[in-house]
Amino acid sequence: MHDCGKILAFDRYRIGDREERLRILANGSFCRERLCPTCMKRNSAWQHVRLSKAVEHYLRANPLHQALLLTLTVRNMPVDQLRDWLGRLFKAFWKLMRYKRVKNAVPTWYRTTEITQNAETGDVHPHLHIVLFCPPEYFKRAKNLYITQPEWAAMFKRALQVDYTPVCDIRAMPGVGGGAPLDDLGRKSLFEACKYVCEPGMFFEDDDLEDFPLIELHDALHGRRLIGMSADLQRVMDEQSLPEDEPEAFIPENARLPEGAVLEGREIYHWQRGKTSADSRYVLVEFLPWRQPSASKEAVMTSTLPD
Ligand SMILES: [Zn+2]
């Protein structure tokens, strides 16, 4: 994590006869650690792109289905209990989804894991966000498929085998389903289910990281599948070539180049540590000019970026 992003590559564009240049991040030496704030942001952006694409596809086949967001929680705990409790939480979730009542009502789902921390006590709060795709019959009284919030909580309590009623929340996801194709509002709703495993801000609350349980969190998450989904949704992901890890050259913001942008080449920057943090900065170490594929072709890039 310490070395994450110390090498960055940008594609440099000239726009008309303007003096300044446009730079778009093309690649970088990212560590891909789950708890790295930089990589978490990149990964979260990828999960959003990935889920949005899969849902678009799913809604084309099931236009009348409506998405609901179910949040399942357990009580706060000290960080050294997190690993065990994550295990219990996942197991309880599997049990819940296999209850006949649930299986009949919501065959399609997508699950993510989030861990927040209580700033005062330092206790952690793991919880699951689940996007449920419900057929129109789910909402019809006569079909007897609808599950109320207290029913969700009671079933989850049974699955989790605890003596208290865990906090559960269920709400509609505006813009996701119900007869209309996925729109910007729907994409925004889906982002709720693609948030980081931990809020990157958790790391920066204090100036020093001394009290931050990074190792404990790392150990608790090690080897855990934090994202899960029903088999049919997984099939859509596979068919659409949407892997769990973001592709090497994934660019979080879909870079839209302005009219007439001309690629000049790729710049490679290295992070150079100075005597003080004010002296530390990225230094341009290499420029690779873009060669036109053939003399007749104008190297005017519109939407695709070179490798
Ligand atoms: Zn990283």
Short mmCIF file of C-alpha atoms in Angstrom, two decimals, residues 23-203:
data_model
loop_
_atom_site.label_atom_id
_atom_site.label_comp_id
_atom_site.label_asym_id
_atom_site.label_seq_id
_atom_site.Cartn_x
_atom_site.Cartn_y
_atom_site.Cartn_z
CA ARG A 23 -3.97 14.46 -19.44
CA ILE A 24 -5.99 11.33 -18.84
CA LEU A 25 -4.82 8.64 -16.45
CA ALA A 26 -4.07 5.55 -18.52
CA ASN A 27 -2.39 3.25 -16.04
CA GLY A 28 -0.59 3.11 -12.72
CA SER A 29 1.25 0.87 -10.31
CA PHE A 30 -1.72 0.14 -8.08
CA CYS A 31 -1.27 -2.30 -5.20
CA ARG A 32 -4.80 -3.76 -5.36
CA GLU A 33 -4.91 -4.28 -1.61
CA ARG A 34 -8.48 -4.40 -0.37
CA LEU A 35 -7.86 -1.79 2.31
CA CYS A 36 -5.78 0.63 0.24
CA PRO A 37 -7.78 3.90 0.03
CA THR A 38 -6.68 4.55 -3.57
CA CYS A 39 -7.43 1.05 -4.76
CA MET A 40 -10.71 0.89 -2.84
CA LYS A 41 -11.94 3.93 -4.74
CA ARG A 42 -10.91 2.41 -8.06
CA ASN A 43 -12.44 -0.94 -7.20
CA SER A 44 -15.65 0.60 -5.95
CA ALA A 45 -15.97 2.56 -9.21
CA TRP A 46 -15.42 -0.65 -11.15
CA GLN A 47 -18.03 -2.54 -9.12
CA HIS A 48 -20.48 0.23 -9.95
CA VAL A 49 -19.76 0.02 -13.68
CA ARG A 50 -19.93 -3.76 -13.51
CA LEU A 51 -23.21 -3.95 -11.57
CA SER A 52 -24.84 -1.23 -13.69
CA LYS A 53 -23.99 -3.11 -16.89
CA ALA A 54 -25.24 -6.41 -15.52
CA VAL A 55 -28.47 -4.83 -14.23
CA GLU A 56 -29.08 -3.10 -17.56
CA HIS A 57 -28.84 -6.47 -19.20
CA TYR A 58 -30.98 -8.18 -16.57
CA LEU A 59 -33.74 -5.57 -16.86
CA ARG A 60 -33.86 -6.02 -20.61
CA ALA A 61 -34.83 -9.63 -20.01
CA ASN A 62 -36.99 -8.86 -16.93
CA PRO A 63 -38.32 -5.34 -17.51
CA LEU A 64 -41.04 -5.47 -14.85
CA HIS A 65 -38.82 -6.57 -11.99
CA GLN A 66 -38.19 -4.02 -9.25
CA ALA A 67 -35.02 -3.79 -7.16
CA LEU A 68 -35.11 -3.43 -3.38
CA LEU A 69 -32.16 -2.74 -1.12
CA LEU A 70 -31.96 -4.93 1.98
CA THR A 71 -29.43 -4.09 4.69
CA LEU A 72 -28.63 -6.70 7.33
CA THR A 73 -26.59 -5.81 10.39
CA VAL A 74 -25.24 -7.29 13.59
CA ARG A 75 -24.32 -5.49 16.79
CA ASN A 76 -21.03 -3.58 17.02
CA MET A 77 -18.01 -5.54 18.21
CA PRO A 78 -14.33 -5.10 19.03
CA VAL A 79 -12.19 -5.59 15.93
CA ASP A 80 -10.66 -8.85 17.21
CA GLN A 81 -14.09 -10.49 16.91
CA LEU A 82 -14.62 -9.34 13.35
CA ARG A 83 -13.27 -12.40 11.57
CA ASP A 84 -15.56 -14.79 13.47
CA TRP A 85 -18.57 -12.54 13.08
CA LEU A 86 -18.05 -12.10 9.35
CA GLY A 87 -18.13 -15.88 9.09
CA ARG A 88 -21.39 -16.01 11.06
CA LEU A 89 -22.87 -13.16 9.04
CA PHE A 90 -22.16 -14.83 5.68
CA LYS A 91 -23.43 -18.17 6.92
CA ALA A 92 -26.64 -16.59 8.21
CA PHE A 93 -27.10 -14.82 4.90
CA TRP A 94 -26.83 -18.10 2.97
CA LYS A 95 -29.35 -19.68 5.30
CA LEU A 96 -31.71 -16.74 4.87
CA MET A 97 -31.61 -16.88 1.07
CA ARG A 98 -32.36 -20.62 1.18
CA TYR A 99 -35.49 -20.26 3.30
CA LYS A 100 -38.36 -21.35 1.08
CA ARG A 101 -40.18 -18.09 1.72
CA VAL A 102 -37.23 -16.03 0.46
CA LYS A 103 -36.22 -18.35 -2.37
CA ASN A 104 -39.74 -18.24 -3.82
CA ALA A 105 -40.00 -14.47 -3.55
CA VAL A 106 -36.55 -13.27 -4.67
CA PRO A 107 -34.55 -15.65 -6.83
CA THR A 108 -32.07 -12.95 -7.97
CA TRP A 109 -29.78 -10.94 -5.70
CA TYR A 110 -26.43 -9.19 -5.35
CA ARG A 111 -24.61 -8.81 -2.02
CA THR A 112 -21.79 -6.58 -0.82
CA THR A 113 -20.07 -6.20 2.55
CA GLU A 114 -19.36 -2.98 4.38
CA ILE A 115 -17.53 -2.36 7.65
CA THR A 116 -17.84 0.92 9.49
CA GLN A 117 -16.17 1.96 12.70
CA ASN A 118 -17.47 3.80 15.72
CA ALA A 119 -15.07 6.72 16.08
CA GLU A 120 -15.51 6.91 19.85
CA THR A 121 -15.28 3.29 20.94
CA GLY A 122 -13.25 1.95 18.02
CA ASP A 123 -15.76 -0.92 17.67
CA VAL A 124 -16.53 -2.12 14.18
CA HIS A 125 -19.90 -2.62 12.55
CA PRO A 126 -20.03 -5.14 9.71
CA HIS A 127 -23.15 -5.23 7.58
CA LEU A 128 -24.43 -6.54 4.27
CA HIS A 129 -26.13 -4.63 1.47
CA ILE A 130 -28.23 -6.83 -0.76
CA VAL A 131 -29.94 -5.78 -3.97
CA LEU A 132 -33.04 -7.95 -4.41
CA PHE A 133 -34.74 -8.25 -7.79
CA CYS A 134 -38.41 -8.87 -7.24
CA PRO A 135 -40.88 -10.00 -9.91
CA PRO A 136 -44.13 -7.98 -10.16
CA GLU A 137 -46.05 -10.78 -8.40
CA TYR A 138 -44.00 -10.05 -5.28
CA PHE A 139 -46.00 -6.87 -4.74
CA LYS A 140 -49.42 -8.47 -5.34
CA ARG A 141 -51.22 -9.30 -2.14
CA ALA A 142 -52.99 -12.32 -3.60
CA LYS A 143 -49.70 -14.02 -4.45
CA ASN A 144 -48.56 -13.94 -0.83
CA LEU A 145 -44.90 -13.40 -1.71
CA TYR A 146 -44.33 -10.02 -0.10
CA ILE A 147 -42.00 -9.97 2.93
CA THR A 148 -42.39 -7.11 5.40
CA GLN A 149 -39.50 -5.48 7.26
CA PRO A 150 -40.35 -7.20 10.59
CA GLU A 151 -40.51 -10.53 8.74
CA TRP A 152 -37.06 -9.96 7.22
CA ALA A 153 -35.69 -9.11 10.67
CA ALA A 154 -37.29 -12.17 12.29
CA MET A 155 -36.00 -14.52 9.59
CA PHE A 156 -32.52 -13.04 9.79
CA LYS A 157 -32.56 -13.36 13.59
CA ARG A 158 -33.40 -17.06 13.20
CA ALA A 159 -30.64 -17.56 10.62
CA LEU A 160 -28.08 -15.70 12.71
CA GLN A 161 -29.09 -17.50 15.95
CA VAL A 162 -28.85 -14.48 18.23
CA ASP A 163 -31.06 -13.49 21.16
CA TYR A 164 -31.72 -9.96 19.90
CA THR A 165 -33.50 -8.70 16.79
CA PRO A 166 -30.84 -7.45 14.39
CA VAL A 167 -31.39 -4.10 12.68
CA CYS A 168 -32.67 -4.70 9.15
CA ASP A 169 -33.66 -2.14 6.59
CA ILE A 170 -35.51 -2.65 3.34
CA ARG A 171 -36.38 0.00 0.78
CA ALA A 172 -37.11 0.40 -2.91
CA MET A 173 -34.28 1.41 -5.22
CA PRO A 174 -35.56 4.33 -7.30
CA GLY A 175 -34.86 3.96 -11.01
CA VAL A 176 -33.94 0.28 -10.90
CA GLY A 177 -36.68 -1.71 -12.60
CA GLY A 178 -40.43 -1.34 -12.56
CA GLY A 179 -40.80 -1.19 -16.33
CA ALA A 180 -38.24 1.44 -17.30
CA PRO A 181 -34.68 0.86 -18.48
CA LEU A 182 -31.87 1.74 -16.07
CA ASP A 183 -31.36 5.52 -15.97
CA ASP A 184 -29.05 7.91 -14.10
CA LEU A 185 -31.24 7.79 -11.00
CA GLY A 186 -31.06 4.00 -11.09
CA ARG A 187 -27.30 4.08 -11.46
CA LYS A 188 -27.12 6.36 -8.44
CA SER A 189 -29.27 3.94 -6.45
CA LEU A 190 -26.97 1.06 -7.41
CA PHE A 191 -23.96 2.98 -6.12
CA GLU A 192 -25.31 2.48 -2.61
CA ALA A 193 -24.59 -1.22 -3.04
CA CYS A 194 -21.09 -0.65 -4.45
CA LYS A 195 -19.57 1.41 -1.69
CA TYR A 196 -16.14 0.67 -0.32
CA VAL A 197 -15.56 -2.18 2.08
CA CYS A 198 -14.50 0.49 4.56
CA GLU A 199 -14.93 4.21 4.23
CA PRO A 200 -11.49 5.41 3.08
CA GLY A 201 -11.96 8.32 5.48
CA MET A 202 -11.66 5.86 8.35
CA PHE A 203 -7.91 5.93 7.77
#
